[in-house]
mmCIF file of C-alpha atoms and ligand atoms in Angstrom:
data_model
loop_
_atom_site.group_PDB
_atom_site.id
_atom_site.type_symbol
_atom_site.label_atom_id
_atom_site.label_comp_id
_atom_site.label_asym_id
_atom_site.label_seq_id
_atom_site.Cartn_x
_atom_site.Cartn_y
_atom_site.Cartn_z
ATOM 1 C CA MET A 563 -42.161 -4.978 -8.001
ATOM 2 C CA LEU A 564 -38.593 -4.268 -6.014
ATOM 3 C CA CYS A 565 -38.754 -7.143 -3.523
ATOM 4 C CA SER A 566 -41.430 -10.420 -4.906
ATOM 5 C CA HIS A 567 -41.393 -11.699 -1.298
ATOM 6 C CA PHE A 568 -42.393 -8.076 -0.508
ATOM 7 C CA ASP A 569 -45.223 -8.301 -2.549
ATOM 8 C CA ALA A 570 -46.255 -11.698 -1.919
ATOM 9 C CA GLY A 571 -46.288 -10.682 2.265
ATOM 10 C CA ARG A 572 -43.986 -12.831 3.336
ATOM 11 C CA CYS A 573 -41.642 -10.635 4.246
ATOM 12 C CA ARG A 574 -42.049 -6.364 5.318
ATOM 13 C CA SER A 575 -38.898 -6.236 7.147
ATOM 14 C CA CYS A 576 -37.656 -3.506 4.688
ATOM 15 C CA THR A 577 -41.396 -1.648 5.977
ATOM 16 C CA TRP A 578 -41.378 1.515 3.718
ATOM 17 C CA LEU A 579 -40.144 -0.542 0.707
ATOM 18 C CA ASP A 580 -43.158 0.756 -1.364
ATOM 19 C CA ARG A 581 -42.651 4.338 -0.924
ATOM 20 C CA ALA A 582 -40.576 6.347 -3.727
ATOM 21 C CA TYR A 583 -36.872 6.663 -2.718
ATOM 22 C CA ALA A 584 -37.240 10.804 -2.244
ATOM 23 C CA GLU A 585 -40.699 9.939 -0.570
ATOM 24 C CA GLN A 586 -38.390 7.987 1.982
ATOM 25 C CA LEU A 587 -36.104 11.214 2.357
ATOM 26 C CA ALA A 588 -37.803 13.678 2.455
ATOM 27 C CA GLU A 589 -39.588 11.778 5.329
ATOM 28 C CA LYS A 590 -36.808 11.133 7.455
ATOM 29 C CA GLN A 591 -35.354 14.583 7.139
ATOM 30 C CA ARG A 592 -39.293 15.728 8.123
ATOM 31 C CA LEU A 593 -39.334 12.776 11.776
ATOM 32 C CA VAL A 594 -36.078 14.067 12.484
ATOM 33 C CA GLU A 595 -36.030 17.728 12.255
ATOM 34 C CA GLU A 596 -39.312 17.567 14.059
ATOM 35 C CA LEU A 597 -37.796 15.218 17.099
ATOM 36 C CA LEU A 598 -35.125 17.871 16.878
ATOM 37 C CA ALA A 599 -37.431 20.816 17.085
ATOM 38 C CA GLY A 600 -36.203 21.880 20.707
ATOM 39 C CA HIS A 601 -33.168 23.150 19.588
ATOM 40 C CA PRO A 602 -32.979 25.258 15.630
ATOM 41 C CA GLY A 603 -29.323 26.446 15.812
ATOM 42 C CA THR A 604 -28.908 23.605 14.555
ATOM 43 C CA SER A 605 -28.120 23.572 10.273
ATOM 44 C CA TRP A 606 -29.011 21.264 8.577
ATOM 45 C CA ARG A 607 -27.715 19.923 4.985
ATOM 46 C CA PRO A 608 -29.228 17.500 2.526
ATOM 47 C CA PRO A 609 -29.300 13.880 3.192
ATOM 48 C CA VAL A 610 -26.780 11.717 2.188
ATOM 49 C CA ALA A 611 -28.488 9.090 -0.068
ATOM 50 C CA SER A 612 -27.874 5.510 -0.243
ATOM 51 C CA ALA A 613 -28.831 3.113 -3.171
ATOM 52 C CA GLN A 614 -31.585 1.401 -2.300
ATOM 53 C CA LEU A 615 -30.925 -2.047 -2.677
ATOM 54 C CA GLY A 616 -27.953 -4.496 -2.527
ATOM 55 C CA VAL A 617 -26.251 -2.187 0.099
ATOM 56 C CA ARG A 618 -26.123 -4.072 3.543
ATOM 57 C CA ASN A 619 -23.437 -5.749 3.901
ATOM 58 C CA LYS A 620 -24.087 -8.485 6.400
ATOM 59 C CA ALA A 621 -27.144 -11.247 6.160
ATOM 60 C CA LYS A 622 -28.121 -12.258 9.727
ATOM 61 C CA MET A 623 -30.562 -16.295 9.135
ATOM 62 C CA VAL A 624 -32.361 -17.556 10.740
ATOM 63 C CA VAL A 625 -31.184 -21.261 9.264
ATOM 64 C CA SER A 626 -34.816 -23.638 9.959
ATOM 65 C CA GLY A 627 -36.073 -26.547 7.890
ATOM 66 C CA THR A 628 -34.579 -29.742 7.036
ATOM 67 C CA ALA A 629 -30.261 -30.618 6.741
ATOM 68 C CA ASP A 630 -32.113 -31.731 3.390
ATOM 69 C CA ALA A 631 -33.878 -28.082 3.231
ATOM 70 C CA PRO A 632 -33.253 -25.977 4.838
ATOM 71 C CA THR A 633 -33.780 -22.407 4.952
ATOM 72 C CA LEU A 634 -32.497 -18.799 5.561
ATOM 73 C CA GLY A 635 -34.048 -15.806 6.309
ATOM 74 C CA ILE A 636 -37.081 -15.471 8.975
ATOM 75 C CA LEU A 637 -39.865 -16.571 10.474
ATOM 76 C CA ASN A 638 -43.085 -16.371 10.281
ATOM 77 C CA PRO A 639 -45.213 -15.878 13.410
ATOM 78 C CA LEU A 640 -46.108 -19.851 12.871
ATOM 79 C CA GLY A 641 -42.752 -20.587 13.807
ATOM 80 C CA ALA A 642 -42.192 -21.594 9.868
ATOM 81 C CA GLY A 643 -39.574 -20.440 7.882
ATOM 82 C CA VAL A 644 -38.919 -18.081 5.134
ATOM 83 C CA ASP A 645 -36.176 -17.965 2.399
ATOM 84 C CA LEU A 646 -35.157 -14.928 2.256
ATOM 85 C CA ARG A 647 -31.519 -16.290 -0.047
ATOM 86 C CA ASP A 648 -31.834 -13.769 -2.280
ATOM 87 C CA CYS A 649 -32.706 -10.895 -0.293
ATOM 88 C CA PRO A 650 -32.846 -7.761 -3.355
ATOM 89 C CA LEU A 651 -31.602 -5.566 -0.201
ATOM 90 C CA HIS A 652 -28.290 -7.834 0.853
ATOM 91 C CA THR A 653 -24.895 -6.893 -1.398
ATOM 92 C CA PRO A 654 -25.352 -8.750 -4.480
ATOM 93 C CA GLY A 655 -22.229 -11.954 -2.820
ATOM 94 C CA LEU A 656 -24.222 -11.965 0.218
ATOM 95 C CA GLN A 657 -27.212 -13.480 -2.365
ATOM 96 C CA ALA A 658 -24.341 -15.383 -4.943
ATOM 97 C CA ALA A 659 -23.240 -16.550 -1.190
ATOM 98 C CA LEU A 660 -25.956 -17.482 1.020
ATOM 99 C CA PRO A 661 -27.506 -20.775 -1.656
ATOM 100 C CA GLU A 662 -23.752 -21.765 -1.753
ATOM 101 C CA LEU A 663 -24.027 -21.661 2.028
ATOM 102 C CA ALA A 664 -27.535 -23.976 1.885
ATOM 103 C CA ALA A 665 -26.202 -26.530 -0.336
ATOM 104 C CA PHE A 666 -22.947 -26.457 2.634
ATOM 105 C CA VAL A 667 -25.413 -27.201 5.511
ATOM 106 C CA THR A 668 -26.817 -30.196 3.682
ATOM 107 C CA LEU A 669 -23.287 -31.720 2.634
ATOM 108 C CA ALA A 670 -21.825 -31.071 6.727
ATOM 109 C CA ALA A 671 -25.686 -31.866 7.584
ATOM 110 C CA LEU A 672 -26.470 -29.649 10.083
ATOM 111 C CA ALA A 673 -30.073 -29.927 11.071
ATOM 112 C CA PRO A 674 -31.541 -26.910 12.104
ATOM 113 C CA TYR A 675 -32.931 -25.645 14.911
ATOM 114 C CA ASP A 676 -36.525 -26.455 16.020
ATOM 115 C CA LEU A 677 -37.547 -23.321 19.064
ATOM 116 C CA ALA A 678 -40.592 -26.504 19.586
ATOM 117 C CA THR A 679 -38.491 -29.523 20.024
ATOM 118 C CA ARG A 680 -35.553 -28.163 20.857
ATOM 119 C CA ARG A 681 -34.566 -29.909 18.298
ATOM 120 C CA GLY A 682 -30.923 -30.041 15.703
ATOM 121 C CA GLU A 683 -27.846 -27.485 16.055
ATOM 122 C CA LEU A 684 -28.257 -24.665 14.197
ATOM 123 C CA LYS A 685 -29.392 -21.275 14.556
ATOM 124 C CA HIS A 686 -28.343 -19.090 12.607
ATOM 125 C CA LEU A 687 -26.229 -18.317 9.680
ATOM 126 C CA LEU A 688 -24.724 -14.919 9.745
ATOM 127 C CA VAL A 689 -22.332 -13.676 7.359
ATOM 128 C CA THR A 690 -20.610 -10.392 5.992
ATOM 129 C CA GLU A 691 -19.249 -9.138 2.822
ATOM 130 C CA SER A 692 -16.230 -6.918 2.646
ATOM 131 C CA PRO A 693 -15.906 -4.371 -0.609
ATOM 132 C CA ASP A 694 -13.382 -6.912 -2.340
ATOM 133 C CA ARG A 695 -16.115 -9.255 -2.180
ATOM 134 C CA GLU A 696 -14.304 -11.942 1.200
ATOM 135 C CA LEU A 697 -16.695 -12.756 3.315
ATOM 136 C CA MET A 698 -16.907 -14.136 6.570
ATOM 137 C CA VAL A 699 -18.986 -16.660 7.529
ATOM 138 C CA ARG A 700 -20.316 -17.623 10.667
ATOM 139 C CA PHE A 701 -22.275 -21.021 12.310
ATOM 140 C CA VAL A 702 -24.084 -20.247 15.283
ATOM 141 C CA LEU A 703 -24.657 -23.453 16.341
ATOM 142 C CA ARG A 704 -26.430 -25.138 19.888
ATOM 143 C CA SER A 705 -23.440 -27.056 20.513
ATOM 144 C CA GLN A 706 -19.696 -27.949 19.439
ATOM 145 C CA GLU A 707 -21.739 -31.607 17.645
ATOM 146 C CA PRO A 708 -21.359 -30.415 14.532
ATOM 147 C CA VAL A 709 -18.157 -28.257 14.573
ATOM 148 C CA ALA A 710 -16.396 -31.435 13.312
ATOM 149 C CA ARG A 711 -18.903 -31.975 10.173
ATOM 150 C CA ILE A 712 -17.678 -28.334 9.173
ATOM 151 C CA ARG A 713 -14.513 -28.763 9.380
ATOM 152 C CA LYS A 714 -14.448 -31.622 7.232
ATOM 153 C CA HIS A 715 -15.718 -30.154 4.499
ATOM 154 C CA LEU A 716 -14.802 -26.646 4.753
ATOM 155 C CA PRO A 717 -12.720 -27.224 1.703
ATOM 156 C CA ALA A 718 -15.802 -28.157 -0.653
ATOM 157 C CA LEU A 719 -17.518 -24.791 0.476
ATOM 158 C CA ARG A 720 -13.777 -23.168 -0.506
ATOM 159 C CA GLU A 721 -13.680 -24.564 -3.632
ATOM 160 C CA ARG A 722 -17.648 -23.777 -3.689
ATOM 161 C CA LEU A 723 -16.742 -20.351 -2.874
ATOM 162 C CA PRO A 724 -13.562 -19.521 -3.442
ATOM 163 C CA SER A 725 -14.546 -15.866 -1.504
ATOM 164 C CA VAL A 726 -14.191 -17.190 1.726
ATOM 165 C CA ALA A 727 -11.859 -15.719 3.701
ATOM 166 C CA VAL A 728 -13.110 -16.500 7.702
ATOM 167 C CA VAL A 729 -15.264 -18.824 8.757
ATOM 168 C CA SER A 730 -16.234 -19.153 12.469
ATOM 169 C CA VAL A 731 -18.183 -21.003 14.795
ATOM 170 C CA ASN A 732 -20.587 -18.505 17.321
ATOM 171 C CA LEU A 733 -21.702 -21.433 20.571
ATOM 172 C CA GLN A 734 -25.010 -20.286 21.423
ATOM 173 C CA PRO A 735 -26.826 -23.030 23.646
ATOM 174 C CA GLU A 736 -29.640 -21.818 25.290
ATOM 175 C CA HIS A 737 -32.661 -21.057 24.573
ATOM 176 C CA LYS A 738 -33.975 -17.223 24.123
ATOM 177 C CA ALA A 739 -33.775 -15.061 20.279
ATOM 178 C CA VAL A 740 -30.615 -13.953 20.932
ATOM 179 C CA LEU A 741 -28.432 -13.706 17.605
ATOM 180 C CA GLU A 742 -24.954 -15.220 19.161
ATOM 181 C CA GLY A 743 -23.562 -16.651 22.234
ATOM 182 C CA GLU A 744 -19.459 -15.007 24.181
ATOM 183 C CA ARG A 745 -17.373 -18.428 21.916
ATOM 184 C CA GLU A 746 -16.415 -18.387 19.669
ATOM 185 C CA ILE A 747 -14.630 -21.013 17.701
ATOM 186 C CA VAL A 748 -11.972 -19.943 14.425
ATOM 187 C CA LEU A 749 -11.657 -22.520 11.639
ATOM 188 C CA THR A 750 -9.412 -20.488 9.131
ATOM 189 C CA ASP A 751 -6.437 -19.164 9.435
ATOM 190 C CA ARG A 752 -7.200 -16.116 8.695
ATOM 191 C CA GLU A 753 -9.406 -14.290 11.756
ATOM 192 C CA SER A 754 -10.365 -10.945 9.853
ATOM 193 C CA LEU A 755 -12.002 -9.570 7.556
ATOM 194 C CA ARG A 756 -10.629 -6.493 6.130
ATOM 195 C CA MET A 757 -13.534 -4.033 5.325
ATOM 196 C CA ARG A 758 -12.581 -0.873 2.813
ATOM 197 C CA VAL A 759 -14.362 2.003 3.967
ATOM 198 C CA GLY A 760 -13.747 5.171 1.990
ATOM 199 C CA GLY A 761 -11.922 6.448 -1.821
ATOM 200 C CA ALA A 762 -7.360 6.731 -1.976
ATOM 201 C CA ASP A 763 -7.697 8.275 1.755
ATOM 202 C CA GLY A 764 -9.816 6.284 2.889
ATOM 203 C CA LEU A 765 -8.985 3.291 6.480
ATOM 204 C CA THR A 766 -9.910 -0.517 5.858
ATOM 205 C CA LEU A 767 -10.180 -2.107 8.872
ATOM 206 C CA HIS A 768 -10.064 -4.876 10.139
ATOM 207 C CA LEU A 769 -13.321 -6.736 11.530
ATOM 208 C CA ARG A 770 -13.248 -10.121 13.334
ATOM 209 C CA PRO A 771 -16.239 -11.786 14.447
ATOM 210 C CA GLN A 772 -18.082 -10.710 17.196
ATOM 211 C CA SER A 773 -17.075 -7.629 16.273
ATOM 212 C CA PHE A 774 -19.964 -4.764 15.384
ATOM 213 C CA PHE A 775 -20.049 -3.015 11.662
ATOM 214 C CA GLN A 776 -21.886 0.101 9.840
ATOM 215 C CA THR A 777 -24.627 -2.142 7.901
ATOM 216 C CA ASN A 778 -23.565 0.209 4.912
ATOM 217 C CA THR A 779 -20.034 0.427 4.359
ATOM 218 C CA ALA A 780 -21.412 3.424 1.351
ATOM 219 C CA MET A 781 -22.935 4.839 4.679
ATOM 220 C CA ALA A 782 -20.196 4.252 6.586
ATOM 221 C CA ALA A 783 -17.723 5.821 4.866
ATOM 222 C CA GLU A 784 -19.044 8.704 4.224
ATOM 223 C CA LEU A 785 -19.592 9.549 8.323
ATOM 224 C CA TYR A 786 -16.392 8.631 8.890
ATOM 225 C CA ARG A 787 -15.610 11.308 5.998
ATOM 226 C CA LEU A 788 -18.343 14.178 7.582
ATOM 227 C CA ALA A 789 -16.897 13.597 11.009
ATOM 228 C CA ARG A 790 -13.275 13.952 10.344
ATOM 229 C CA ALA A 791 -14.122 16.924 8.021
ATOM 230 C CA TRP A 792 -15.832 18.529 10.786
ATOM 231 C CA ALA A 793 -13.766 18.472 13.479
ATOM 232 C CA GLU A 794 -11.050 19.170 11.457
ATOM 233 C CA GLU A 795 -12.802 22.514 12.111
ATOM 234 C CA VAL A 796 -12.901 22.044 15.975
ATOM 235 C CA ALA A 797 -9.033 20.954 15.907
ATOM 236 C CA PRO A 798 -9.061 18.847 19.177
ATOM 237 C CA ARG A 799 -5.983 18.321 19.955
ATOM 238 C CA THR A 800 -7.174 15.227 22.708
ATOM 239 C CA VAL A 801 -10.649 13.388 21.476
ATOM 240 C CA TRP A 802 -11.966 10.341 23.471
ATOM 241 C CA ASP A 803 -14.545 8.020 20.880
ATOM 242 C CA LEU A 804 -17.175 6.281 23.041
ATOM 243 C CA TYR A 805 -18.433 2.897 22.364
ATOM 244 C CA CYS A 806 -15.808 3.273 19.609
ATOM 245 C CA GLY A 807 -16.371 -0.599 18.099
ATOM 246 C CA VAL A 808 -13.827 -1.914 15.617
ATOM 247 C CA GLY A 809 -12.263 2.073 15.529
ATOM 248 C CA GLY A 810 -13.977 3.686 12.162
ATOM 249 C CA PHE A 811 -13.637 7.074 14.144
ATOM 250 C CA ALA A 812 -10.906 7.354 16.043
ATOM 251 C CA LEU A 813 -8.906 5.789 13.443
ATOM 252 C CA SER A 814 -10.368 7.987 10.864
ATOM 253 C CA LEU A 815 -9.062 11.397 13.226
ATOM 254 C CA ALA A 816 -6.145 10.897 14.277
ATOM 255 C CA GLY A 817 -3.861 12.772 12.719
ATOM 256 C CA PRO A 818 -0.638 14.654 13.357
ATOM 257 C CA GLY A 819 -0.006 15.764 17.119
ATOM 258 C CA ARG A 820 -3.252 14.265 18.261
ATOM 259 C CA GLU A 821 -3.891 11.162 21.247
ATOM 260 C CA VAL A 822 -7.681 9.617 20.280
ATOM 261 C CA THR A 823 -8.837 7.006 23.042
ATOM 262 C CA GLY A 824 -11.398 4.573 22.037
ATOM 263 C CA ILE A 825 -13.262 2.877 23.915
ATOM 264 C CA GLU A 826 -15.546 -0.437 23.136
ATOM 265 C CA ILE A 827 -16.610 -3.242 25.942
ATOM 266 C CA SER A 828 -16.247 -6.173 22.873
ATOM 267 C CA GLN A 829 -12.788 -7.276 23.607
ATOM 268 C CA GLU A 830 -13.206 -8.176 19.716
ATOM 269 C CA ALA A 831 -14.289 -5.407 18.506
ATOM 270 C CA VAL A 832 -11.521 -3.725 20.020
ATOM 271 C CA ALA A 833 -8.091 -6.049 18.880
ATOM 272 C CA SER A 834 -9.875 -5.499 15.255
ATOM 273 C CA ALA A 835 -9.042 -1.528 15.819
ATOM 274 C CA GLU A 836 -5.172 -2.671 16.809
ATOM 275 C CA GLN A 837 -5.230 -4.613 14.100
ATOM 276 C CA THR A 838 -6.607 -1.901 12.075
ATOM 277 C CA ARG A 839 -3.976 0.876 14.284
ATOM 278 C CA ASP A 840 -0.487 -1.817 13.849
ATOM 279 C CA GLU A 841 -1.460 -1.820 10.698
ATOM 280 C CA ALA A 842 -2.305 1.739 9.123
ATOM 281 C CA GLY A 843 1.211 2.315 11.599
ATOM 282 C CA LEU A 844 -1.263 5.007 13.339
ATOM 283 C CA SER A 845 0.826 6.954 16.288
ATOM 284 C CA GLY A 846 -1.687 9.109 18.969
ATOM 285 C CA VAL A 847 -5.157 6.025 18.824
ATOM 286 C CA ARG A 848 -5.169 3.393 21.810
ATOM 287 C CA PHE A 849 -8.239 1.877 22.295
ATOM 288 C CA GLU A 850 -9.457 0.193 25.621
ATOM 289 C CA VAL A 851 -11.607 -2.193 26.622
ATOM 290 C CA GLY A 852 -14.542 -1.065 28.462
ATOM 291 C CA ASP A 853 -17.820 0.619 29.991
ATOM 292 C CA ALA A 854 -18.415 4.146 27.887
ATOM 293 C CA THR A 855 -19.774 5.395 31.429
ATOM 294 C CA ALA A 856 -16.910 3.781 33.782
ATOM 295 C CA TYR A 857 -14.074 5.481 31.092
ATOM 296 C CA ALA A 858 -15.612 8.749 31.536
ATOM 297 C CA GLU A 859 -17.111 8.771 35.293
ATOM 298 C CA GLY A 860 -13.161 8.319 35.622
ATOM 299 C CA ARG A 861 -11.291 10.757 33.982
ATOM 300 C CA ALA A 862 -10.777 14.172 35.758
ATOM 301 C CA ALA A 863 -11.237 15.755 32.961
ATOM 302 C CA PRO A 864 -12.359 16.011 28.675
ATOM 303 C CA PRO A 865 -10.895 15.531 26.242
ATOM 304 C CA ASP A 866 -11.613 18.512 22.983
ATOM 305 C CA LEU A 867 -13.489 16.530 21.344
ATOM 306 C CA VAL A 868 -15.923 13.657 22.449
ATOM 307 C CA VAL A 869 -17.410 11.700 19.257
ATOM 308 C CA VAL A 870 -19.981 9.092 20.818
ATOM 309 C CA ASN A 871 -21.739 6.186 18.371
ATOM 310 C CA PRO A 872 -24.026 4.138 21.629
ATOM 311 C CA PRO A 873 -26.168 1.208 20.160
ATOM 312 C CA ARG A 874 -30.433 2.271 19.543
ATOM 313 C CA ARG A 875 -30.967 2.713 23.476
ATOM 314 C CA GLY A 876 -28.419 5.497 23.975
ATOM 315 C CA LEU A 877 -25.827 7.102 26.360
ATOM 316 C CA GLY A 878 -28.472 7.648 28.964
ATOM 317 C CA PRO A 879 -28.780 10.105 31.452
ATOM 318 C CA GLN A 880 -25.850 8.782 33.782
ATOM 319 C CA LEU A 881 -23.351 10.079 30.922
ATOM 320 C CA SER A 882 -24.709 13.074 29.399
ATOM 321 C CA GLY A 883 -25.164 14.355 32.624
ATOM 322 C CA TRP A 884 -21.594 13.687 32.476
ATOM 323 C CA LEU A 885 -20.932 15.300 29.506
ATOM 324 C CA ASP A 886 -22.597 17.779 29.857
ATOM 325 C CA ALA A 887 -21.415 18.676 33.134
ATOM 326 C CA SER A 888 -18.152 18.047 31.801
ATOM 327 C CA GLY A 889 -17.138 21.033 30.441
ATOM 328 C CA VAL A 890 -16.592 19.419 26.930
ATOM 329 C CA ARG A 891 -16.565 22.293 24.784
ATOM 330 C CA HIS A 892 -17.551 19.812 21.667
ATOM 331 C CA VAL A 893 -19.311 16.692 20.867
ATOM 332 C CA LEU A 894 -20.054 14.747 17.248
ATOM 333 C CA TYR A 895 -23.368 12.187 18.775
ATOM 334 C CA SER A 896 -23.783 9.414 15.810
ATOM 335 C CA SER A 897 -27.039 8.352 16.437
ATOM 336 C CA CYS A 898 -29.011 5.086 15.426
ATOM 337 C CA ASN A 899 -32.101 6.098 16.800
ATOM 338 C CA ALA A 900 -33.229 9.886 16.982
ATOM 339 C CA GLN A 901 -35.672 9.323 19.724
ATOM 340 C CA THR A 902 -32.686 8.427 22.348
ATOM 341 C CA LEU A 903 -30.356 11.050 21.070
ATOM 342 C CA ALA A 904 -33.410 13.212 21.576
ATOM 343 C CA ARG A 905 -34.740 12.865 24.884
ATOM 344 C CA ASP A 906 -30.357 12.755 25.105
ATOM 345 C CA LEU A 907 -29.990 16.539 24.061
ATOM 346 C CA GLU A 908 -32.175 17.311 26.502
ATOM 347 C CA ALA A 909 -30.430 15.598 29.391
ATOM 348 C CA MET A 910 -26.904 17.664 27.971
ATOM 349 C CA PRO A 911 -28.933 21.824 28.164
ATOM 350 C CA SER A 912 -25.292 23.470 28.354
ATOM 351 C CA LEU A 913 -24.585 21.960 24.716
ATOM 352 C CA ARG A 914 -26.168 22.762 21.900
ATOM 353 C CA PRO A 915 -25.979 21.147 18.397
ATOM 354 C CA VAL A 916 -25.361 23.867 15.552
ATOM 355 C CA ARG A 917 -25.373 21.134 12.430
ATOM 356 C CA GLY A 918 -26.965 18.288 12.081
ATOM 357 C CA GLN A 919 -26.665 15.044 8.601
ATOM 358 C CA LEU A 920 -29.205 12.258 8.215
ATOM 359 C CA LEU A 921 -27.489 9.966 6.640
ATOM 360 C CA ASP A 922 -30.017 6.684 4.674
ATOM 361 C CA MET A 923 -28.055 4.478 6.452
ATOM 362 C CA PHE A 924 -31.340 1.703 6.646
ATOM 363 C CA PRO A 925 -32.804 2.543 2.981
ATOM 364 C CA ASN A 926 -36.632 1.281 2.584
ATOM 365 C CA THR A 927 -37.159 1.389 6.466
ATOM 366 C CA ALA A 928 -38.334 4.186 8.987
ATOM 367 C CA HIS A 929 -34.010 3.788 10.180
ATOM 368 C CA TYR A 930 -31.617 6.303 9.381
ATOM 369 C CA GLU A 931 -28.456 6.757 10.933
ATOM 370 C CA VAL A 932 -27.800 11.101 11.760
ATOM 371 C CA LEU A 933 -24.359 12.529 13.140
ATOM 372 C CA VAL A 934 -25.525 15.908 14.709
ATOM 373 C CA LEU A 935 -22.327 18.443 16.273
ATOM 374 C CA LEU A 936 -22.525 19.715 19.519
ATOM 375 C CA GLU A 937 -21.251 23.092 20.939
ATOM 376 C CA ARG A 938 -21.104 24.057 24.502
ATOM 377 C CA LEU A 939 -22.863 27.130 25.100
HETATM 378 C C1 SAM B 1366 -23.593 1.084 17.296
HETATM 379 S S1 SAM B 1366 -21.873 1.189 17.743
HETATM 380 C C2 SAM B 1366 -20.730 1.882 16.882
HETATM 381 C C3 SAM B 1366 -19.768 1.238 16.142
HETATM 382 C C4 SAM B 1366 -19.135 1.974 16.014
HETATM 383 N N1 SAM B 1366 -18.043 3.683 16.158
HETATM 384 C C5 SAM B 1366 -18.824 2.153 14.552
HETATM 385 O O1 SAM B 1366 -18.928 2.775 14.002
HETATM 386 O O2 SAM B 1366 -18.354 1.050 13.600
HETATM 387 C C6 SAM B 1366 -21.619 0.598 18.982
HETATM 388 C C7 SAM B 1366 -20.871 0.055 19.639
HETATM 389 O O3 SAM B 1366 -21.493 0.153 21.279
HETATM 390 C C8 SAM B 1366 -20.436 -1.125 21.539
HETATM 391 N N2 SAM B 1366 -20.314 -1.350 23.150
HETATM 392 C C9 SAM B 1366 -22.379 -1.819 23.306
HETATM 393 N N3 SAM B 1366 -21.997 -0.579 25.382
HETATM 394 C C10 SAM B 1366 -21.405 -0.485 25.378
HETATM 395 C C11 SAM B 1366 -21.138 -0.117 26.984
HETATM 396 N N4 SAM B 1366 -21.671 0.225 27.389
HETATM 397 N N5 SAM B 1366 -19.430 0.418 26.543
HETATM 398 C C12 SAM B 1366 -18.369 0.964 25.878
HETATM 399 N N6 SAM B 1366 -19.120 0.676 24.487
HETATM 400 C C13 SAM B 1366 -19.907 -0.543 24.459
HETATM 401 C C14 SAM B 1366 -21.659 -1.840 20.702
HETATM 402 O O4 SAM B 1366 -19.940 -2.928 21.118
HETATM 403 C C15 SAM B 1366 -21.047 -2.032 19.776
HETATM 404 O O5 SAM B 1366 -20.038 -2.033 19.062
#
C-alpha cells in the first residue's frame, strides 16, 4: 500500500500508482519514442528515474470544510472537500507542515471559501519546501478581510513551524477555477525561498511567490545538469533561454565569454532570476520580462543556441516557424508534454532531433519531462 487515499478511491490524481515503478518508466519511454517515431535519428538515453514518493516540492491544496474543521486537498465530484494533508507524494517536510497549517486556519478563523454559496475567504494553500527544508506559504484569499488576522497570528505559526521562511497572501477575488490571482502581499521580511539544485557545482535559485519552479527538485537538478553538458558540446557564444522562469537553464549555462538572455512573462520570476544572478556574481546573463515569441520575432538574428521550456501548450506554430526559418543551429527543447513537442517538431522540419532524454518529473502519473537536442540539417 503506497497511499491510503488512492486505495480507498478518495484521490486518483496519481493515475499510475498501482503500476510497478519499472513498468511506469518503461511505458513512458515507449510512449515518448512512439510520439517521436517520425524522427528515427534521435538517440535515446535510458530514462532518469525519480524516487516514487516524497518528491513533490509544492502542495497545491484546495481548502474546504469550516474554519474549525478545514480540509486541505481536493474537492470530490459532489464538491465536498477531501483531506489529503498526508499525501505521500509531497516531501516529508510538506507532510509535516500541512497539519500545522490546518491548525492555523482554525486559529486565525480563516473561513474556507464555499464554491456553491460563494461565501468564505480562504480558497487555496500553496506551500513550497526548499531542499534545505524551508517553507514558502501562500494563502489564496477572496478578499483582504482576513489579512490582519493572518498577520496577528503569524508569530504563533512561526513558533509551531520554524521552517516557515516566506508567507504571503494572494488575492483571487473572482469566482472561477483559477489557482491564484494577480495581487500578492508578502507578510515576511524574506520574499524568496532559496532552492538549492544540484551538488557542489549546482545553483541556489531564488524563488519568489508567483514564479514557476519544477515540482521535483532532484529531477530539476538533473535536467539543468544535462542541459549544461549538452550545451558544452555545442559551445555556444550566445544563448537564449525562452520561457526561462526563475532562470534554471539560463544560469546553469552561464560561462566565461558567453552571453545568455532569459525571456519570461512573469515579472516576479524575472526578479527571482536576477537576484540569483547577482548573488552568484554571474556576468554575461540578462533577463527580460516579455513574451517569448514576440522577443524572438523582434530580433534580426538568432543566437548560437536557443533553449525552450514552454508550458504544456508548447511553442505553437508561430515560434516553431520562427525557429525553423531563423537559421539557429541548435535548440534544446525541454518539454512536459510530448504531444505538443511532437507537434512543434513537425513545424520545424529543418531542425532534427539528435538526442533525447526522459526525466521522470511526475512519478505515478502518465506525465514526464523530456529534453531533446535539435540540430539544423
Ligand atoms: C514550464 S515553465 C519553465 C520555467 C523554467 N524554464 C524552469 O526550468 O523553471 C514555463 C514558463 O513559461 C512562462 N511563460 C508562459 N507563457 C509565456 C510567454 N508567452 N512568454 C514567455 N514566458 C512565458 C511561465 O511563466 C513559466 O515560468
